Short mmCIF file of C-alpha atoms in Angstrom, two decimals:
data_model
loop_
_atom_site.label_atom_id
_atom_site.label_comp_id
_atom_site.label_asym_id
_atom_site.label_seq_id
_atom_site.Cartn_x
_atom_site.Cartn_y
_atom_site.Cartn_z
CA MET A 1 190.78 196.02 31.24
CA ASN A 2 187.28 194.74 30.43
CA ALA A 3 183.66 195.77 30.94
CA ARG A 4 182.38 197.36 34.10
CA LYS A 5 180.91 195.17 36.79
CA PRO A 6 177.09 195.24 36.96
CA GLU A 7 177.21 196.49 40.55
CA GLN A 8 179.03 199.60 39.30
CA VAL A 9 176.16 200.42 36.99
CA VAL A 10 172.84 198.90 38.02
CA THR A 11 170.18 201.01 39.75
CA PRO A 12 166.79 199.88 41.13
CA LEU A 13 164.05 199.49 38.54
CA THR A 14 161.01 201.44 39.77
CA PHE A 15 157.63 202.12 38.20
CA THR A 16 156.68 205.17 40.26
CA GLY A 17 154.81 207.78 38.22
CA ILE A 18 154.52 205.57 35.13
CA ARG A 19 151.01 204.52 34.22
CA LYS A 20 150.14 201.02 33.13
CA PRO A 21 149.57 201.79 29.41
CA LEU A 22 153.11 203.12 29.20
CA LEU A 23 154.47 200.13 31.11
CA GLU A 24 152.73 197.85 28.62
CA LYS A 25 154.20 199.83 25.73
CA LEU A 26 157.73 199.65 27.16
CA TYR A 27 157.52 195.90 27.62
CA LEU A 28 155.86 195.31 24.24
CA ARG A 29 158.54 197.25 22.38
CA MET A 30 161.41 195.54 24.18
CA VAL A 31 159.97 192.10 23.47
CA ARG A 32 159.34 193.01 19.82
CA ALA A 33 162.95 194.09 19.44
CA ARG A 34 164.27 190.94 21.14
CA GLU A 35 162.05 188.48 19.27
CA PHE A 36 162.58 190.17 15.91
CA GLU A 37 166.33 189.70 16.24
CA GLU A 38 166.06 186.19 17.63
CA LYS A 39 163.95 185.24 14.61
CA LEU A 40 166.49 186.87 12.31
CA TYR A 41 169.27 184.89 13.96
CA TYR A 42 167.36 181.68 13.29
CA LEU A 43 166.62 182.69 9.70
CA PHE A 44 170.27 183.44 8.98
CA LEU A 45 171.08 179.92 10.21
CA THR A 46 168.38 178.14 8.22
CA THR A 47 167.46 180.32 5.23
CA PRO A 48 169.42 181.96 2.39
CA MET A 49 169.39 185.53 3.73
CA PRO A 50 171.22 188.40 2.03
CA GLY A 51 173.66 190.65 3.85
CA THR A 52 174.34 190.49 7.55
CA MET A 53 172.92 191.78 10.83
CA HIS A 54 174.06 193.16 14.16
CA GLN A 55 171.99 192.15 17.18
CA ALA A 56 171.29 194.38 20.16
CA THR A 57 170.33 191.57 22.53
CA GLY A 58 170.52 193.03 26.04
CA GLN A 59 170.44 196.65 24.89
CA GLU A 60 166.71 197.01 24.18
CA ALA A 61 165.97 199.27 27.16
CA VAL A 62 168.04 202.10 25.67
CA ALA A 63 166.21 202.27 22.35
CA VAL A 64 162.79 201.71 23.90
CA GLY A 65 163.23 204.00 26.89
CA VAL A 66 164.40 206.93 24.78
CA ALA A 67 162.07 206.51 21.81
CA SER A 68 159.04 206.12 24.08
CA ALA A 69 159.66 209.67 25.32
CA LEU A 70 159.48 211.05 21.77
CA LYS A 71 156.52 212.30 19.77
CA LYS A 72 155.57 210.52 16.55
CA ASN A 73 157.04 213.22 14.33
CA ASP A 74 160.33 213.54 16.22
CA TYR A 75 163.48 212.37 14.48
CA VAL A 76 165.85 209.47 15.17
CA THR A 77 169.14 208.45 13.61
CA SER A 78 170.52 205.02 14.31
CA THR A 79 173.55 202.79 13.81
CA HIS A 80 174.43 199.49 12.13
CA ARG A 81 172.73 197.96 15.20
CA GLY A 82 169.41 199.65 14.55
CA HIS A 83 166.52 197.18 14.63
CA ALA A 84 165.43 198.13 18.15
CA HIS A 85 165.46 201.86 17.35
CA CYS A 86 163.21 201.28 14.34
CA ILE A 87 160.86 199.06 16.31
CA ALA A 88 160.70 201.56 19.18
CA LYS A 89 159.78 204.23 16.59
CA ASP A 90 156.94 201.94 15.45
CA VAL A 91 158.31 201.01 12.03
CA PRO A 92 156.06 198.02 11.13
CA LEU A 93 157.59 194.59 11.73
CA ASP A 94 156.33 193.21 8.41
CA LEU A 95 157.98 195.99 6.41
CA MET A 96 161.21 195.54 8.36
CA MET A 97 161.22 191.77 7.90
CA ALA A 98 160.57 192.10 4.17
CA GLU A 99 163.58 194.40 4.01
CA MET A 100 165.69 191.70 5.65
CA PHE A 101 164.64 189.34 2.83
CA ALA A 102 165.48 192.02 0.19
CA ARG A 103 161.89 192.10 -1.08
CA ARG A 104 160.10 194.91 -2.90
CA ASN A 105 157.51 195.11 -0.12
CA GLY A 106 160.24 196.04 2.38
CA VAL A 107 160.32 199.38 4.15
CA CYS A 108 163.15 200.49 1.81
CA LYS A 109 161.86 198.46 -1.16
CA GLY A 110 164.55 195.87 -0.55
CA MET A 111 167.36 198.34 -1.13
CA GLY A 112 168.45 198.99 2.45
CA GLY A 113 168.80 195.75 4.31
CA SER A 114 169.60 195.55 8.01
CA MET A 115 172.18 198.35 8.23
CA HIS A 116 170.31 200.98 6.23
CA LEU A 117 166.75 200.85 7.52
CA CYS A 118 164.78 204.08 7.34
CA ASP A 119 161.17 205.22 7.40
CA PHE A 120 160.84 208.97 6.97
CA SER A 121 157.08 208.82 7.58
CA ARG A 122 157.81 207.80 11.18
CA GLY A 123 160.79 210.06 11.78
CA MET A 124 163.32 207.23 11.35
CA LEU A 125 165.94 209.03 9.29
CA GLY A 126 168.13 205.99 8.94
CA ALA A 127 170.39 203.35 10.34
CA PHE A 128 173.94 203.97 9.15
CA GLY A 129 176.82 201.56 8.72
CA ILE A 130 179.53 204.21 9.03
CA VAL A 131 180.43 204.79 12.68
CA GLY A 132 179.14 208.14 13.92
CA SER A 133 177.54 209.15 10.63
CA GLY A 134 174.07 209.60 12.11
CA ILE A 135 175.31 212.28 14.52
CA PRO A 136 175.51 215.16 11.99
CA ILE A 137 172.28 214.04 10.31
CA ALA A 138 170.37 214.32 13.58
CA THR A 139 172.04 217.67 14.16
CA GLY A 140 170.87 218.84 10.74
CA ALA A 141 167.35 217.58 11.43
CA ALA A 142 167.33 219.59 14.66
CA LEU A 143 168.47 222.67 12.73
CA SER A 144 165.63 222.17 10.24
CA SER A 145 163.20 222.01 13.14
CA VAL A 146 164.40 225.40 14.35
CA TYR A 147 164.13 226.96 10.88
CA ARG A 148 160.62 225.59 10.38
CA GLY A 149 159.47 226.30 13.94
CA SER A 150 158.09 222.76 14.13
CA LYS A 151 159.18 222.02 17.74
CA GLN A 152 160.46 218.61 16.67
CA VAL A 153 163.35 217.04 18.57
CA ALA A 154 166.07 214.89 17.04
CA VAL A 155 167.76 211.99 18.82
CA SER A 156 170.99 210.43 17.63
CA PHE A 157 171.89 206.96 18.90
CA PHE A 158 175.53 205.91 18.60
CA GLY A 159 177.94 203.60 20.35
CA ASP A 160 180.89 204.24 22.63
CA GLY A 161 183.13 203.58 19.63
CA ALA A 162 181.88 206.77 17.97
CA ILE A 163 182.89 209.22 20.67
CA ASN A 164 186.41 209.64 19.28
CA GLU A 165 185.19 210.37 15.76
CA GLY A 166 185.78 213.94 14.69
CA VAL A 167 182.18 214.38 13.60
CA PHE A 168 181.04 213.82 17.20
CA HIS A 169 182.95 216.89 18.33
CA GLU A 170 182.03 219.01 15.32
CA ALA A 171 178.33 218.28 15.70
CA LEU A 172 178.25 218.89 19.46
CA ASN A 173 180.01 222.21 19.06
CA MET A 174 177.56 223.34 16.39
CA ALA A 175 174.51 222.10 18.31
CA SER A 176 175.59 223.93 21.46
CA LEU A 177 176.43 227.14 19.61
CA TRP A 178 172.99 227.23 18.00
CA LYS A 179 171.09 225.64 20.93
CA LEU A 180 169.61 222.98 18.70
CA PRO A 181 166.86 220.61 19.93
CA VAL A 182 168.91 217.41 19.78
CA VAL A 183 169.67 214.67 22.31
CA TYR A 184 172.81 212.61 21.75
CA VAL A 185 172.49 209.11 23.18
CA ILE A 186 175.62 207.02 23.74
CA GLU A 187 174.74 203.33 23.83
CA ASN A 188 177.77 202.24 25.79
CA ASN A 189 177.68 198.47 25.38
CA GLN A 190 181.31 198.53 26.55
CA TYR A 191 182.90 197.14 23.40
CA ALA A 192 183.58 198.93 20.12
CA LEU A 193 183.45 195.65 18.23
CA SER A 194 186.23 194.00 20.31
CA MET A 195 187.85 197.04 21.93
CA PRO A 196 186.98 198.07 25.50
CA ASN A 197 186.51 201.81 25.77
CA GLU A 198 189.05 202.06 28.57
CA LYS A 199 191.81 201.15 26.13
CA VAL A 200 191.07 203.89 23.62
CA SER A 201 189.61 206.78 25.60
CA ALA A 202 191.44 208.89 28.18
CA VAL A 203 188.03 209.91 29.57
CA THR A 204 185.78 206.97 30.39
CA ASP A 205 182.92 209.03 31.86
CA LEU A 206 181.57 209.60 28.37
CA SER A 207 178.71 211.93 29.34
CA SER A 208 181.33 214.40 30.61
CA ARG A 209 182.53 214.84 27.04
CA GLY A 210 179.83 217.44 26.54
CA CYS A 211 181.31 219.88 29.05
CA GLY A 212 183.88 221.03 26.48
CA TYR A 213 180.95 222.30 24.41
CA ASN A 214 178.80 223.57 27.29
CA ILE A 215 176.41 220.63 26.88
CA PRO A 216 175.07 219.00 30.05
CA GLY A 217 175.14 215.24 30.32
CA ILE A 218 174.54 212.30 32.59
CA THR A 219 175.48 208.62 32.77
CA ILE A 220 172.73 206.15 33.70
CA ASP A 221 171.90 202.45 33.91
CA GLY A 222 170.98 201.61 30.32
CA ASN A 223 169.39 198.29 31.30
CA ASN A 224 166.82 200.08 33.45
CA VAL A 225 164.08 201.00 30.99
CA THR A 226 162.13 203.28 33.33
CA GLU A 227 165.25 205.22 34.32
CA VAL A 228 166.12 205.60 30.65
CA TYR A 229 162.60 206.80 29.89
CA ARG A 230 162.48 209.34 32.73
CA THR A 231 165.94 210.73 31.98
CA ALA A 232 165.33 210.89 28.23
CA LYS A 233 161.98 212.63 28.72
CA LYS A 234 163.60 215.39 30.74
CA ALA A 235 166.30 215.85 28.12
CA ILE A 236 163.78 215.80 25.26
CA ASP A 237 161.40 218.23 26.99
CA ARG A 238 164.37 220.50 27.70
CA ALA A 239 165.43 220.43 24.04
CA ARG A 240 161.89 221.07 22.84
CA ALA A 241 161.67 224.09 25.13
CA GLY A 242 164.65 225.64 23.36
CA GLU A 243 167.27 224.97 26.04
CA GLY A 244 169.66 223.18 23.71
CA PRO A 245 171.29 219.76 23.34
CA PHE A 246 171.93 217.08 25.93
CA LEU A 247 174.40 214.16 26.10
CA LEU A 248 173.01 210.96 27.60
CA GLU A 249 175.25 207.96 28.23
CA CYS A 250 173.40 204.70 28.78
CA ILE A 251 175.63 201.91 30.05
CA THR A 252 174.38 198.56 28.81
CA TYR A 253 175.77 195.22 27.73
CA ARG A 254 175.70 193.41 24.38
CA MET A 255 174.92 189.77 25.13
CA ARG A 256 175.79 188.47 21.67
CA GLY A 257 178.78 189.05 19.41
CA HIS A 258 179.37 192.14 17.31
CA ALA A 259 177.68 190.81 14.17
CA ARG A 260 175.74 187.77 13.09
CA PHE A 261 177.79 184.74 14.23
CA GLU A 262 180.86 186.56 15.58
CA PRO A 263 181.85 184.57 18.72
CA ALA A 264 183.07 187.49 20.88
CA SER A 265 186.04 185.45 22.03
CA TYR A 266 187.65 188.64 23.34
CA ARG A 267 185.21 188.59 26.28
CA ASP A 268 185.53 186.51 29.40
CA LYS A 269 182.66 184.03 29.75
CA ASP A 270 182.32 184.89 33.43
CA GLU A 271 181.73 188.52 32.46
CA VAL A 272 178.81 187.57 30.22
CA GLU A 273 177.32 185.42 32.98
CA GLU A 274 177.61 188.32 35.46
CA TRP A 275 175.50 190.51 33.20
CA LYS A 276 172.80 187.97 32.33
CA PRO A 277 170.70 188.58 35.48
CA PHE A 278 170.43 192.25 34.49
CA ASP A 279 168.81 191.55 31.13
CA PRO A 280 166.34 194.48 30.82
CA ILE A 281 163.40 192.28 29.83
CA LYS A 282 164.00 189.81 32.64
CA ARG A 283 164.31 192.68 35.15
CA PHE A 284 161.10 194.28 33.90
CA ARG A 285 159.09 191.06 34.18
CA GLU A 286 160.32 190.28 37.69
CA THR A 287 159.78 193.82 38.97
CA ALA A 288 156.34 194.19 37.38
CA ILE A 289 155.12 190.96 38.97
CA GLU A 290 156.70 191.65 42.38
CA ASN A 291 155.10 195.11 42.51
CA ASN A 292 151.71 194.02 41.17
CA LYS A 293 151.99 196.38 38.22
CA MET A 294 151.42 193.66 35.62
CA SER A 295 150.49 190.04 36.10
CA GLU A 296 152.42 187.12 34.68
CA GLY A 297 149.39 186.38 32.52
CA GLU A 298 149.40 189.89 31.05
CA LEU A 299 153.11 189.69 30.32
CA ASN A 300 152.73 186.25 28.75
CA ALA A 301 149.89 187.55 26.58
CA ILE A 302 152.22 190.23 25.21
CA ASP A 303 154.86 187.57 24.55
CA GLU A 304 152.33 185.52 22.56
CA GLN A 305 151.13 188.58 20.67
CA VAL A 306 154.69 189.35 19.58
CA LYS A 307 155.36 185.77 18.49
CA LYS A 308 152.32 185.95 16.18
CA GLU A 309 153.41 189.36 14.88
CA ILE A 310 156.82 187.94 14.02
CA GLU A 311 155.39 184.90 12.24
CA ASP A 312 153.01 187.15 10.28
CA ALA A 313 155.94 189.39 9.38
CA VAL A 314 157.92 186.44 8.02
CA ALA A 315 154.93 185.33 5.93
CA PHE A 316 154.55 188.87 4.58
CA ALA A 317 158.25 189.01 3.72
CA GLU A 318 158.26 185.64 1.97
CA SER A 319 155.27 186.72 -0.15
CA GLY A 320 157.16 189.70 -1.51
CA GLU A 321 158.90 189.90 -4.87
CA LYS A 322 162.68 189.56 -4.85
CA VAL A 323 164.73 192.53 -5.99
CA GLY A 324 167.35 192.21 -8.71
CA PRO A 325 170.84 193.68 -9.10
CA LYS A 326 169.61 196.47 -11.41
CA ASP A 327 166.70 197.57 -9.23
CA TYR A 328 168.76 200.32 -7.62
CA LEU A 329 168.81 202.22 -10.92
CA GLN A 330 165.20 203.31 -10.52
CA PHE A 331 166.08 205.13 -7.29
CA ILE A 332 168.98 207.21 -8.59
CA TYR A 333 166.67 210.04 -9.64
CA GLU A 334 163.39 211.35 -8.32
CA PRO A 335 160.35 210.25 -10.33
CA ASN A 336 159.68 212.63 -13.25
CA SER A 337 163.06 214.30 -12.63
CA THR A 338 164.49 216.26 -15.55
CA ALA A 339 167.97 215.13 -14.47
CA GLY A 340 167.52 211.86 -16.32
CA GLY A 341 167.07 208.29 -15.32
CA ALA A 342 167.88 204.71 -16.05
CA GLU A 343 166.74 203.01 -19.20
#
């Protein structure tokens, strides 16, 4: 059993009730996420790059739609496939790119790389390589919001492969019991690396998993950025009002392999071709032009803006100082800590 057919998932993309500045932001963020990863792919082919990366090509509408419904000081936890979440939370492209090059001017001072991006100043609590590990961190952030009375909401992004992890169930139970302001977002790209969800989960309607913990949920078209935005905003507003957590399943499709140059030979080529027309960026462009919401010229101008931003980010990264194998020692202790430090 393989991925769902697009016709089982896709809903009409509509712009009703969404003003042009927000439409421009949604498109800009999706294109930034796409072009950032496409540039990274090229760099890994042509340049000595440390580490690895996991692309989210085709999934950008989930990260952008949800994060665009958040306030600047709201929290996000991400996964090993986290570039789009960071970009949608406005982590600067130059700082992210420098991190990819393992430079001191990176957002994590060259210590994090692709799978461990974070920027606390923008509410990005981290991308995590361990499956499901961001779920309890977002839950804890939501608890801190309640204690401090800050009205901040936490969002945890995770894949369909994380829903059978024990921490998923523990966190949802706790969040429901304490009515925490947290939204759990399942990015169901239909493959946990190479494993279709239908082969490992007795319940394939993943948003229904919340009913065991008295948490409402819904499954939506994750390639429809306006539907994601509208649904996420309702869930986020509900959480901020003190009505507790929500479980949102966004069905999407990963157009590339699991990581870097992984060929995804476990997928049928016809399946990939069936999903290509429902690329969220392609759908947005076509719908915006057809409905006279944005002109082709305006969309192209955003494309050109992003290309320049990416080139500037690469130049910034290349200008940074390389980190060495002992650099991590300076981050073991807080500055001026009485606990000690590295010589």
